[in-house]
C-alpha positions as a LaTeX table, in Angstrom:
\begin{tabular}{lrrr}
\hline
Residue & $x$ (\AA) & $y$ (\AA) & $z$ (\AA) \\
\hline
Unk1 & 114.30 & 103.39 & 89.50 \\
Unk2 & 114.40 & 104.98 & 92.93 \\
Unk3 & 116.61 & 106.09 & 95.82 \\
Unk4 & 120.28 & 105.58 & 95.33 \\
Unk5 & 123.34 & 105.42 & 97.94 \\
Unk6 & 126.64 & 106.15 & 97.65 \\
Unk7 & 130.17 & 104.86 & 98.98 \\
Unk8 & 130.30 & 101.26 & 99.10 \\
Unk9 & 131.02 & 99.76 & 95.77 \\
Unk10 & 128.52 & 96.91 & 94.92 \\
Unk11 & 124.72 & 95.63 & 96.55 \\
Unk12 & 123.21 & 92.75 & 97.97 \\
Unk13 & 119.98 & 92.52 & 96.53 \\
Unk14 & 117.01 & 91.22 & 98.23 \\
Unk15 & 113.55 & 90.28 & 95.83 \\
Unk16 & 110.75 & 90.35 & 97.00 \\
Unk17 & 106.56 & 91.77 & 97.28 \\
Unk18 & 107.74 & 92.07 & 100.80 \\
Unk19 & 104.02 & 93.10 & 101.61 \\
Unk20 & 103.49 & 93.52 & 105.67 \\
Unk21 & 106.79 & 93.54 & 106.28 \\
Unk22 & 105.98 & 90.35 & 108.54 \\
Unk23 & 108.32 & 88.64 & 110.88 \\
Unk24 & 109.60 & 86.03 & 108.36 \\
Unk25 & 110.71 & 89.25 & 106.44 \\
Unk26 & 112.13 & 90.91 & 108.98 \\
Unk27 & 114.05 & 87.89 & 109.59 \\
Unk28 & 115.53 & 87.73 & 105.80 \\
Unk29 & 115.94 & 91.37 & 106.09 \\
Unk30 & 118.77 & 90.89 & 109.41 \\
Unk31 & 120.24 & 87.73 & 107.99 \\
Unk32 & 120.99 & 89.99 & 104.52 \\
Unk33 & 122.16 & 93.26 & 106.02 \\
Unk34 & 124.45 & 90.84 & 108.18 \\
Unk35 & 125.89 & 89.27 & 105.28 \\
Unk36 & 126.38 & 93.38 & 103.46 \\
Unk37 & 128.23 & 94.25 & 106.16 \\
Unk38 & 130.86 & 90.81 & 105.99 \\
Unk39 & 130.79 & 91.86 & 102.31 \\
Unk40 & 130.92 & 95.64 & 102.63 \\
Unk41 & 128.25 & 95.60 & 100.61 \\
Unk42 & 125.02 & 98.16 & 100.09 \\
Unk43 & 121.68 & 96.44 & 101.15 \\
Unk44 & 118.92 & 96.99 & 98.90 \\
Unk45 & 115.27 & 95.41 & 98.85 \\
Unk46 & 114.23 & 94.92 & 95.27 \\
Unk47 & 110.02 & 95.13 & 95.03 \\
Unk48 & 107.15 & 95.58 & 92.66 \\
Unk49 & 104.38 & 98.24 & 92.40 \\
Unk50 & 101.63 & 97.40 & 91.30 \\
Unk51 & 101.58 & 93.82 & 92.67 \\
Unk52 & 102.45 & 91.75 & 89.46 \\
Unk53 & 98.85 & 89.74 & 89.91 \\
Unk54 & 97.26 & 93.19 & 88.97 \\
Unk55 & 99.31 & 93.68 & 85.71 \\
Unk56 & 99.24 & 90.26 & 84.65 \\
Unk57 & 95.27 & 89.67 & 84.78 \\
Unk58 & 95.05 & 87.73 & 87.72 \\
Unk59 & 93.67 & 88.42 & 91.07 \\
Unk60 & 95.79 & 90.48 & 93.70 \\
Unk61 & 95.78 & 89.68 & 97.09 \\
Unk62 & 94.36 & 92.35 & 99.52 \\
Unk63 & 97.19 & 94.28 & 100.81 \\
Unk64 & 98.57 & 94.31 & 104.42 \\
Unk65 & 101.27 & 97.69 & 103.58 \\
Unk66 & 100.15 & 100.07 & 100.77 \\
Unk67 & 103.84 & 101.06 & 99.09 \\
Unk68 & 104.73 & 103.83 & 101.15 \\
Unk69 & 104.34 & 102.22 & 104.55 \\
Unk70 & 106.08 & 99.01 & 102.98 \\
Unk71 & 109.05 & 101.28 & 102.02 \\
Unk72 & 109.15 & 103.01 & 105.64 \\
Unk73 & 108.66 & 99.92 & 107.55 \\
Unk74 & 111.89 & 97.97 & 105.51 \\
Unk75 & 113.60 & 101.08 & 105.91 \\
Unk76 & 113.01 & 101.05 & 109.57 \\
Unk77 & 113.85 & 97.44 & 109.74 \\
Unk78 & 117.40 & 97.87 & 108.57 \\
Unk79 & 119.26 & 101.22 & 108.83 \\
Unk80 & 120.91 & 102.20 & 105.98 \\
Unk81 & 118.81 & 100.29 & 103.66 \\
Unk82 & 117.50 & 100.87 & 99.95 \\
Unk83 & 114.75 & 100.48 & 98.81 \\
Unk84 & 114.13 & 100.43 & 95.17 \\
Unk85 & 110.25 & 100.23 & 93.61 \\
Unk86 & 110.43 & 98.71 & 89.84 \\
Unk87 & 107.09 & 99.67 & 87.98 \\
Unk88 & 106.12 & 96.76 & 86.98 \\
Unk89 & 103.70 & 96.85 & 83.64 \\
Unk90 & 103.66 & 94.69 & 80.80 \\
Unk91 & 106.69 & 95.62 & 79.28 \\
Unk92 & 108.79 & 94.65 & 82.65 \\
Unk93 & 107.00 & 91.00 & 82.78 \\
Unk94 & 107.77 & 90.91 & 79.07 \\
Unk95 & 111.55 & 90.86 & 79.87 \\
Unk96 & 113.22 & 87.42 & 79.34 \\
Unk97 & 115.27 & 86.06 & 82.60 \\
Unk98 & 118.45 & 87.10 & 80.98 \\
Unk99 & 117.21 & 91.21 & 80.20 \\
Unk100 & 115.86 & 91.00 & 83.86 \\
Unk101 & 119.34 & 90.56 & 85.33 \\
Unk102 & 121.25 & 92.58 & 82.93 \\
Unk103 & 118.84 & 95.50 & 83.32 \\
Unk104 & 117.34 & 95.41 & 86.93 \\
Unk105 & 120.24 & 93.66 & 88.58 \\
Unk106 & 122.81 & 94.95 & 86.80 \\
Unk107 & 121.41 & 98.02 & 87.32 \\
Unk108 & 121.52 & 98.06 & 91.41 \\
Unk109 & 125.75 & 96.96 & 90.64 \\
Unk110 & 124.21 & 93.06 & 92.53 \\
Unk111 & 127.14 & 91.36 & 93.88 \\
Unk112 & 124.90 & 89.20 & 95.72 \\
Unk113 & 121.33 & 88.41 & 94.96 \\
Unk114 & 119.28 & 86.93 & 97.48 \\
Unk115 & 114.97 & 85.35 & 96.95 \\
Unk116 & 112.70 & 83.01 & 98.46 \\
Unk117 & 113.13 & 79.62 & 97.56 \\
Unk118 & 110.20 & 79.64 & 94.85 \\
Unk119 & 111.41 & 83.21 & 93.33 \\
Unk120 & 110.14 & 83.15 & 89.65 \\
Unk121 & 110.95 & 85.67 & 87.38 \\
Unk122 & 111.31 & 86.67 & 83.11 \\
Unk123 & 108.39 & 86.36 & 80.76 \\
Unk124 & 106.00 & 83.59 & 82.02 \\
Unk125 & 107.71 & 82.98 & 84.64 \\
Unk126 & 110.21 & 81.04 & 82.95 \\
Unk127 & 113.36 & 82.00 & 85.32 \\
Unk128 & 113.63 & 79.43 & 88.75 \\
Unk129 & 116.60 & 79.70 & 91.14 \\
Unk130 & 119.26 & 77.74 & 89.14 \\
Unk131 & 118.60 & 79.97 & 86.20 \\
Unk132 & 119.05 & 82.93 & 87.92 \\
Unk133 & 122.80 & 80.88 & 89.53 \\
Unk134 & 123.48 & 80.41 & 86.20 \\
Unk135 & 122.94 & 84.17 & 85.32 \\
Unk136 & 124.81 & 85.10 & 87.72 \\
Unk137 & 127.70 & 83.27 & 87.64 \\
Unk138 & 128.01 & 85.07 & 84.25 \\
Unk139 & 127.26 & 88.08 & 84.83 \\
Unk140 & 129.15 & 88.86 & 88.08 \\
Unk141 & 126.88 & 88.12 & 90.81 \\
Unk142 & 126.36 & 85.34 & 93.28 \\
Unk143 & 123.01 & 83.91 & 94.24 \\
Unk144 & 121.46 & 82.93 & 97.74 \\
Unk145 & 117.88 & 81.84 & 98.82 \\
Unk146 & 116.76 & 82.53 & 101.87 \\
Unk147 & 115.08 & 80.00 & 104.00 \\
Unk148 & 111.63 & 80.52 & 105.73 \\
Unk149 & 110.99 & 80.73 & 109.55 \\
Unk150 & 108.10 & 80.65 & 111.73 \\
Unk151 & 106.27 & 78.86 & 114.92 \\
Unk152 & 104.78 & 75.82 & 115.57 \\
Unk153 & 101.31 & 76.55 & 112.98 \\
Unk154 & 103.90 & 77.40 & 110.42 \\
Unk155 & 106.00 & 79.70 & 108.42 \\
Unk156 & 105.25 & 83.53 & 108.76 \\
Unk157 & 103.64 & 84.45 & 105.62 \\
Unk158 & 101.62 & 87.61 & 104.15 \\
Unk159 & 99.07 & 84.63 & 103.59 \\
Unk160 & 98.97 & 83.30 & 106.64 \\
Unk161 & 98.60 & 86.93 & 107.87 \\
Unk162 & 95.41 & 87.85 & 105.73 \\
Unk163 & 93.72 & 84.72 & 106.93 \\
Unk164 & 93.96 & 85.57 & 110.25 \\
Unk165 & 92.49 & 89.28 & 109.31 \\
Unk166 & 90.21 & 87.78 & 107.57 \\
Unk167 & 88.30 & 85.64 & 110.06 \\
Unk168 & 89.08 & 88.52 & 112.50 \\
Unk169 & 92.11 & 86.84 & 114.79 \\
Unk170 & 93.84 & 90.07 & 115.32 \\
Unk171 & 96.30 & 88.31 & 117.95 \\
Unk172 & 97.28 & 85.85 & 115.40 \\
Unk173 & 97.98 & 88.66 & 112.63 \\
Unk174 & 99.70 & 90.63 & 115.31 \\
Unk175 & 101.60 & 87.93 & 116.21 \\
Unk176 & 102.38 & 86.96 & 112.50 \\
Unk177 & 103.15 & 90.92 & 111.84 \\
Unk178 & 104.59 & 91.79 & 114.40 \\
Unk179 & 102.67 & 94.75 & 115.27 \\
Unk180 & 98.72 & 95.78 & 114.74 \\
Unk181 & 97.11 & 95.40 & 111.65 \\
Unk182 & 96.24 & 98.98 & 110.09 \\
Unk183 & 93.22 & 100.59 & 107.72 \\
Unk184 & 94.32 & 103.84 & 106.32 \\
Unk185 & 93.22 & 106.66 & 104.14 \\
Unk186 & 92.23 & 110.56 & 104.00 \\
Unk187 & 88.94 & 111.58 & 106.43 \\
Unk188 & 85.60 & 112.60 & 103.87 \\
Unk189 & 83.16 & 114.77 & 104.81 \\
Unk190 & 80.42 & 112.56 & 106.38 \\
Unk191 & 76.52 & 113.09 & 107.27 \\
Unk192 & 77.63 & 114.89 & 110.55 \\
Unk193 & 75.10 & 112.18 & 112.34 \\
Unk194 & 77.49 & 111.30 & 115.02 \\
Unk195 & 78.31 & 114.85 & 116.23 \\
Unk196 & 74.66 & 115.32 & 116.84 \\
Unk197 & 74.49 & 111.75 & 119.16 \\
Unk198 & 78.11 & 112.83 & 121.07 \\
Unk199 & 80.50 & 110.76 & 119.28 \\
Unk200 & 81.69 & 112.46 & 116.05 \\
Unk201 & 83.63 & 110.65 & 113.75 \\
Unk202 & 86.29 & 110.85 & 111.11 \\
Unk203 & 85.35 & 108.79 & 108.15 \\
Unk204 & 87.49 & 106.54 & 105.78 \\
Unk205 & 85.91 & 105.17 & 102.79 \\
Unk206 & 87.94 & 102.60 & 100.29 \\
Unk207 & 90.79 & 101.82 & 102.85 \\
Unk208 & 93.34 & 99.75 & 100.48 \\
Unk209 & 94.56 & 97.45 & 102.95 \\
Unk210 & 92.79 & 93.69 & 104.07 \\
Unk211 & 89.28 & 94.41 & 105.66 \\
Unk212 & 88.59 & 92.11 & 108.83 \\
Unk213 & 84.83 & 91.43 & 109.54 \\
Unk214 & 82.64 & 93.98 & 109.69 \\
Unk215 & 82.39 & 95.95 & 113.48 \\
Unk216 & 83.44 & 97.56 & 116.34 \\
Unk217 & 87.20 & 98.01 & 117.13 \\
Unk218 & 89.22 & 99.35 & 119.64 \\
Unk219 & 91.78 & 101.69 & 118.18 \\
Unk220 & 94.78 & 103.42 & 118.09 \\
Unk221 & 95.30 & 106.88 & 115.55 \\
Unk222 & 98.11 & 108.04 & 113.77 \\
Unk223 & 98.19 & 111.57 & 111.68 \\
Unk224 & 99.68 & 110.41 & 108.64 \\
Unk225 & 102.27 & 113.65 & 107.11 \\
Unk226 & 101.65 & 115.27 & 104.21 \\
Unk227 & 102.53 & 113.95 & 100.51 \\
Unk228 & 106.31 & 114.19 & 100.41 \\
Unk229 & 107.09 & 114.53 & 104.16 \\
Unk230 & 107.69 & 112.02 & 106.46 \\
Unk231 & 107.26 & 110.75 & 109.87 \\
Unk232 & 103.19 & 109.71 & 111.21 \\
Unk233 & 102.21 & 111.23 & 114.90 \\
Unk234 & 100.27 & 109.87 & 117.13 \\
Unk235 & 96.83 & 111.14 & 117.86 \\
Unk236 & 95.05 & 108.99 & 119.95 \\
Unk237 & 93.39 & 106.38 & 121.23 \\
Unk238 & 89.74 & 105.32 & 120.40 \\
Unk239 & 86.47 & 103.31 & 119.01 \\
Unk240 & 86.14 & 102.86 & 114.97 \\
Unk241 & 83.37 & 101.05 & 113.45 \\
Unk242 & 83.96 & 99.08 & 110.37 \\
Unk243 & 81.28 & 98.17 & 107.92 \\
Unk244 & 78.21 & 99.97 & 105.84 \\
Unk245 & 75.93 & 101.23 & 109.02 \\
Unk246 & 72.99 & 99.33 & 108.69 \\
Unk247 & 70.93 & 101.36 & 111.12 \\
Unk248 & 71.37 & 105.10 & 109.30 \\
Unk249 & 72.22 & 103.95 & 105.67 \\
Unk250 & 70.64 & 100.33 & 105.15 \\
Unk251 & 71.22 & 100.48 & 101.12 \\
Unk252 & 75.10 & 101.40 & 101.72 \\
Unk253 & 77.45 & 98.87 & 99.75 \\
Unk254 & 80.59 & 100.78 & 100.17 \\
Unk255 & 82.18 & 99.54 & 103.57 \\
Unk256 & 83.12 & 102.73 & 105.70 \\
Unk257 & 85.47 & 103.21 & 108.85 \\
Unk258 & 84.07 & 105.21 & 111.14 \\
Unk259 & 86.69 & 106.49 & 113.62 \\
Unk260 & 86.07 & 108.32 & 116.99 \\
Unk261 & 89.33 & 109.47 & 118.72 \\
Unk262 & 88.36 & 109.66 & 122.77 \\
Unk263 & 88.95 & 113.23 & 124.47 \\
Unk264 & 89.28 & 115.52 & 121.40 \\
Unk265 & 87.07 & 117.71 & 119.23 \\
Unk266 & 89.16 & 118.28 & 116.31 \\
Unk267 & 87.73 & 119.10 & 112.61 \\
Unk268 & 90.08 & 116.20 & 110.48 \\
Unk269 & 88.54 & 116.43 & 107.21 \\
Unk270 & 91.05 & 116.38 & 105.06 \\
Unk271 & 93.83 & 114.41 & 106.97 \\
Unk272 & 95.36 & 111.20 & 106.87 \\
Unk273 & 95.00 & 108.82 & 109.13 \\
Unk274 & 96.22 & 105.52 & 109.81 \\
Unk275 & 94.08 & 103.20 & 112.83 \\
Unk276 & 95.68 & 100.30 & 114.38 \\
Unk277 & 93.23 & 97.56 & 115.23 \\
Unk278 & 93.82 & 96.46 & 118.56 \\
Unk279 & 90.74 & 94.00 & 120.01 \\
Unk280 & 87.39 & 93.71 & 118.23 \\
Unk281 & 84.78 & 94.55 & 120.50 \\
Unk282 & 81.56 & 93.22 & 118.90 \\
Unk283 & 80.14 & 92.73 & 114.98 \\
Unk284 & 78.41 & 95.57 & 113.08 \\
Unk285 & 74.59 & 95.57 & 114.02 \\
Unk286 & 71.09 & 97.27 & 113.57 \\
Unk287 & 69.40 & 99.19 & 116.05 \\
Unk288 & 66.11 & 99.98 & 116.19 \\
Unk289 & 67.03 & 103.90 & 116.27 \\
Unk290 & 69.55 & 106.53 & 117.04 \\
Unk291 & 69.07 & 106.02 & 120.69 \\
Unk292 & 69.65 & 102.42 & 120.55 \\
Unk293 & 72.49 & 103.26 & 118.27 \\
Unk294 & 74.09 & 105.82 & 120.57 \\
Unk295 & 73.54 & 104.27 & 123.72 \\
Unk296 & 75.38 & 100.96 & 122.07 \\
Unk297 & 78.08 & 103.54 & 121.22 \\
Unk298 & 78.35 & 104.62 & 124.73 \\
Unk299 & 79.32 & 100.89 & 125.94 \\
Unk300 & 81.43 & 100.39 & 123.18 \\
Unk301 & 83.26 & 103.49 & 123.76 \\
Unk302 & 83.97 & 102.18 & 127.45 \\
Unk303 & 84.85 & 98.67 & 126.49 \\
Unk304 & 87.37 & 100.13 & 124.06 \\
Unk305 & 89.05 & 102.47 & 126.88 \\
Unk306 & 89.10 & 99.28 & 128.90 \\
Unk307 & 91.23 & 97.09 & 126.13 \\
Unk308 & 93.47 & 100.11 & 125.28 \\
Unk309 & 94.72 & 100.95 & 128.56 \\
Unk310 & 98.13 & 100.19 & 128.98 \\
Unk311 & 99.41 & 100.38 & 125.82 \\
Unk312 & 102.53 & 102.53 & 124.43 \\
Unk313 & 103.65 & 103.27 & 121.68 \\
Unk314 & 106.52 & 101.01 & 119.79 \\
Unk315 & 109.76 & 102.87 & 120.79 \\
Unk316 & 111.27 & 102.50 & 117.31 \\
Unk317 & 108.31 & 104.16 & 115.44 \\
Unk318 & 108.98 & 107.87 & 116.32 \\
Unk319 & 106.36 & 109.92 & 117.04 \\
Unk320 & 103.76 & 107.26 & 115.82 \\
Unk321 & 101.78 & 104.54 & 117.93 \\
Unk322 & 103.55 & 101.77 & 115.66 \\
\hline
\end{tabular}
């Protein structure tokens, strides 16, 4: 299924989508790999790719982590933890509760097994929480749900953090992530137009994770690595503009990030980038022309120095802003 350890005899499993690795998961993530070390037992994170909504005909949520950054955040979360990715397609939903814990639990060796308190799982969702006690007190495995935490406007959620992206409260979904909501994706070749005004740009189109509204952001740049290495860098700090550039392409429809990293000159086609969104600076507009358009650029450019100065990187994310 994925990555596999070796030496301790035996898992905790934790179930989950796990998606933006949010506080309240971070939480259930150090309350489990407390309870596999009491137990001398290997900590693994049980999730789902694609999102089971997608396979199943209903709508998925936007996402807040695409797979691989879910995988390195958890992983970062709790040293020494697994993380194993079950495809799900029709033929995993098809399982009945009892195949899903002799095949995927059984699998992983669970000695524990440990979901939220309205985990669901088997063919139409027919397994609850006292099935799956039931299963495993046959099978070899005991069962815990995990209780939820958060502040006084309630529990952390990935819902509760996609709101707050939504109606552009980056504060709120920082506070709810724990860190700066991020738009990734590899830099296209664009029109070249913002070279020729002073500010060139790398663009992302199709960025998988949850759009805020469309506009101006301060930002901070990571250089993603290369498929199959690991490890993002830093690469600076700057002014991206999110939407479908009314004032040069008025019949766009595909929204576009337009990224401009201050104090370099660097040809990025190509790379990989993901851009932190640290303070909003205004919404997406149209000018009457390119001047109006680049001196509006100019301001925004300062305003986003202003808001970013200050700011370090997160100490446990390498070589990466966060």
């Amino acid at each position: 299924m994925d990555r596999q350890t070796s030496g301790r005899s035996g898992s905790l499993v934790v179930i989950g989508n796990f998606d933006g690795l949010h506080r309240g998961h971070r939480a259930v993530l150090d309350g489990a790999a407390r309870i596999a070390r009491e137990r001398e037992l290997r900590p693994i994170v049980l999730t789902f790719d694609p999102h089971p909504a997608e396979v199943l005909g209903r709508r998925a949520p936007p996402l807040l982590t695409p797979l691989a950054r879910k995988i390195a955040l958890c992983e970062r979360a709790v040293p020494g933890l697994v993380v194993s990715v079950a495809p799900f397609d029709r033929a995993f939903a098809a399982q009945s509760p009892r195949a899903f814990a002799e095949r995927v639990l059984g699998g992983l060796d669970a000695r524990v097994v440990m979901v939220g308190q309205n985990f669901r799982f088997g063919a139409q969702r027919a397994g609850d929480f006292a099935e799956l006690t039931r299963l495993g007190a046959e099978l070899g495995f005991e069962t815990r749900s995990h209780e939820l935490v958060g502040d006084t406007s309630g529990p952390w959620s990935s819902t509760r953090a996609r709101e707050a992206i939504a109606r552009g409260d980056l504060d709120e979904a920082r506070r709810i992530l724990g860190r700066w909501h991020a738009l990734s994706g590899a830099v296209v070749a664009g029109d070249q137009r913002g070279r020729t005004i002073g500010f060139p740009t790398a663009n992302i189109l199709d960025a998988p994770e949850a759009l805020p509204p469309f506009g101006v952001y301060a930002v901070l740049i990571d250089r993603l690595p290369a498929e199959g290495e690991r490890g993002a860098t830093m690469l600076g700090k700057g002014v991206a503009n999110l939407g479908v550039r009314p004032t040069v392409d008025p019949a766009a429809a595909r929204p576009r990030l337009e990224v401009h990293v201050f104090d370099r000159d660097e040809d990025l086609y190509g790379a990989r980038l993901r851009v932190h969104l640290v303070r909003a600076i205004r919404p997406e507009q149209r000018f009457a022309g390119l001047d109006a358009l680049k001196a509006q650029i100019a301001r925004d450019a300062e305003e986003a120095r202003r808001a970013l100065e200050g700011i370090t990187p997160d100490p446990e994310a390498g070589a990466a802003w966060a």
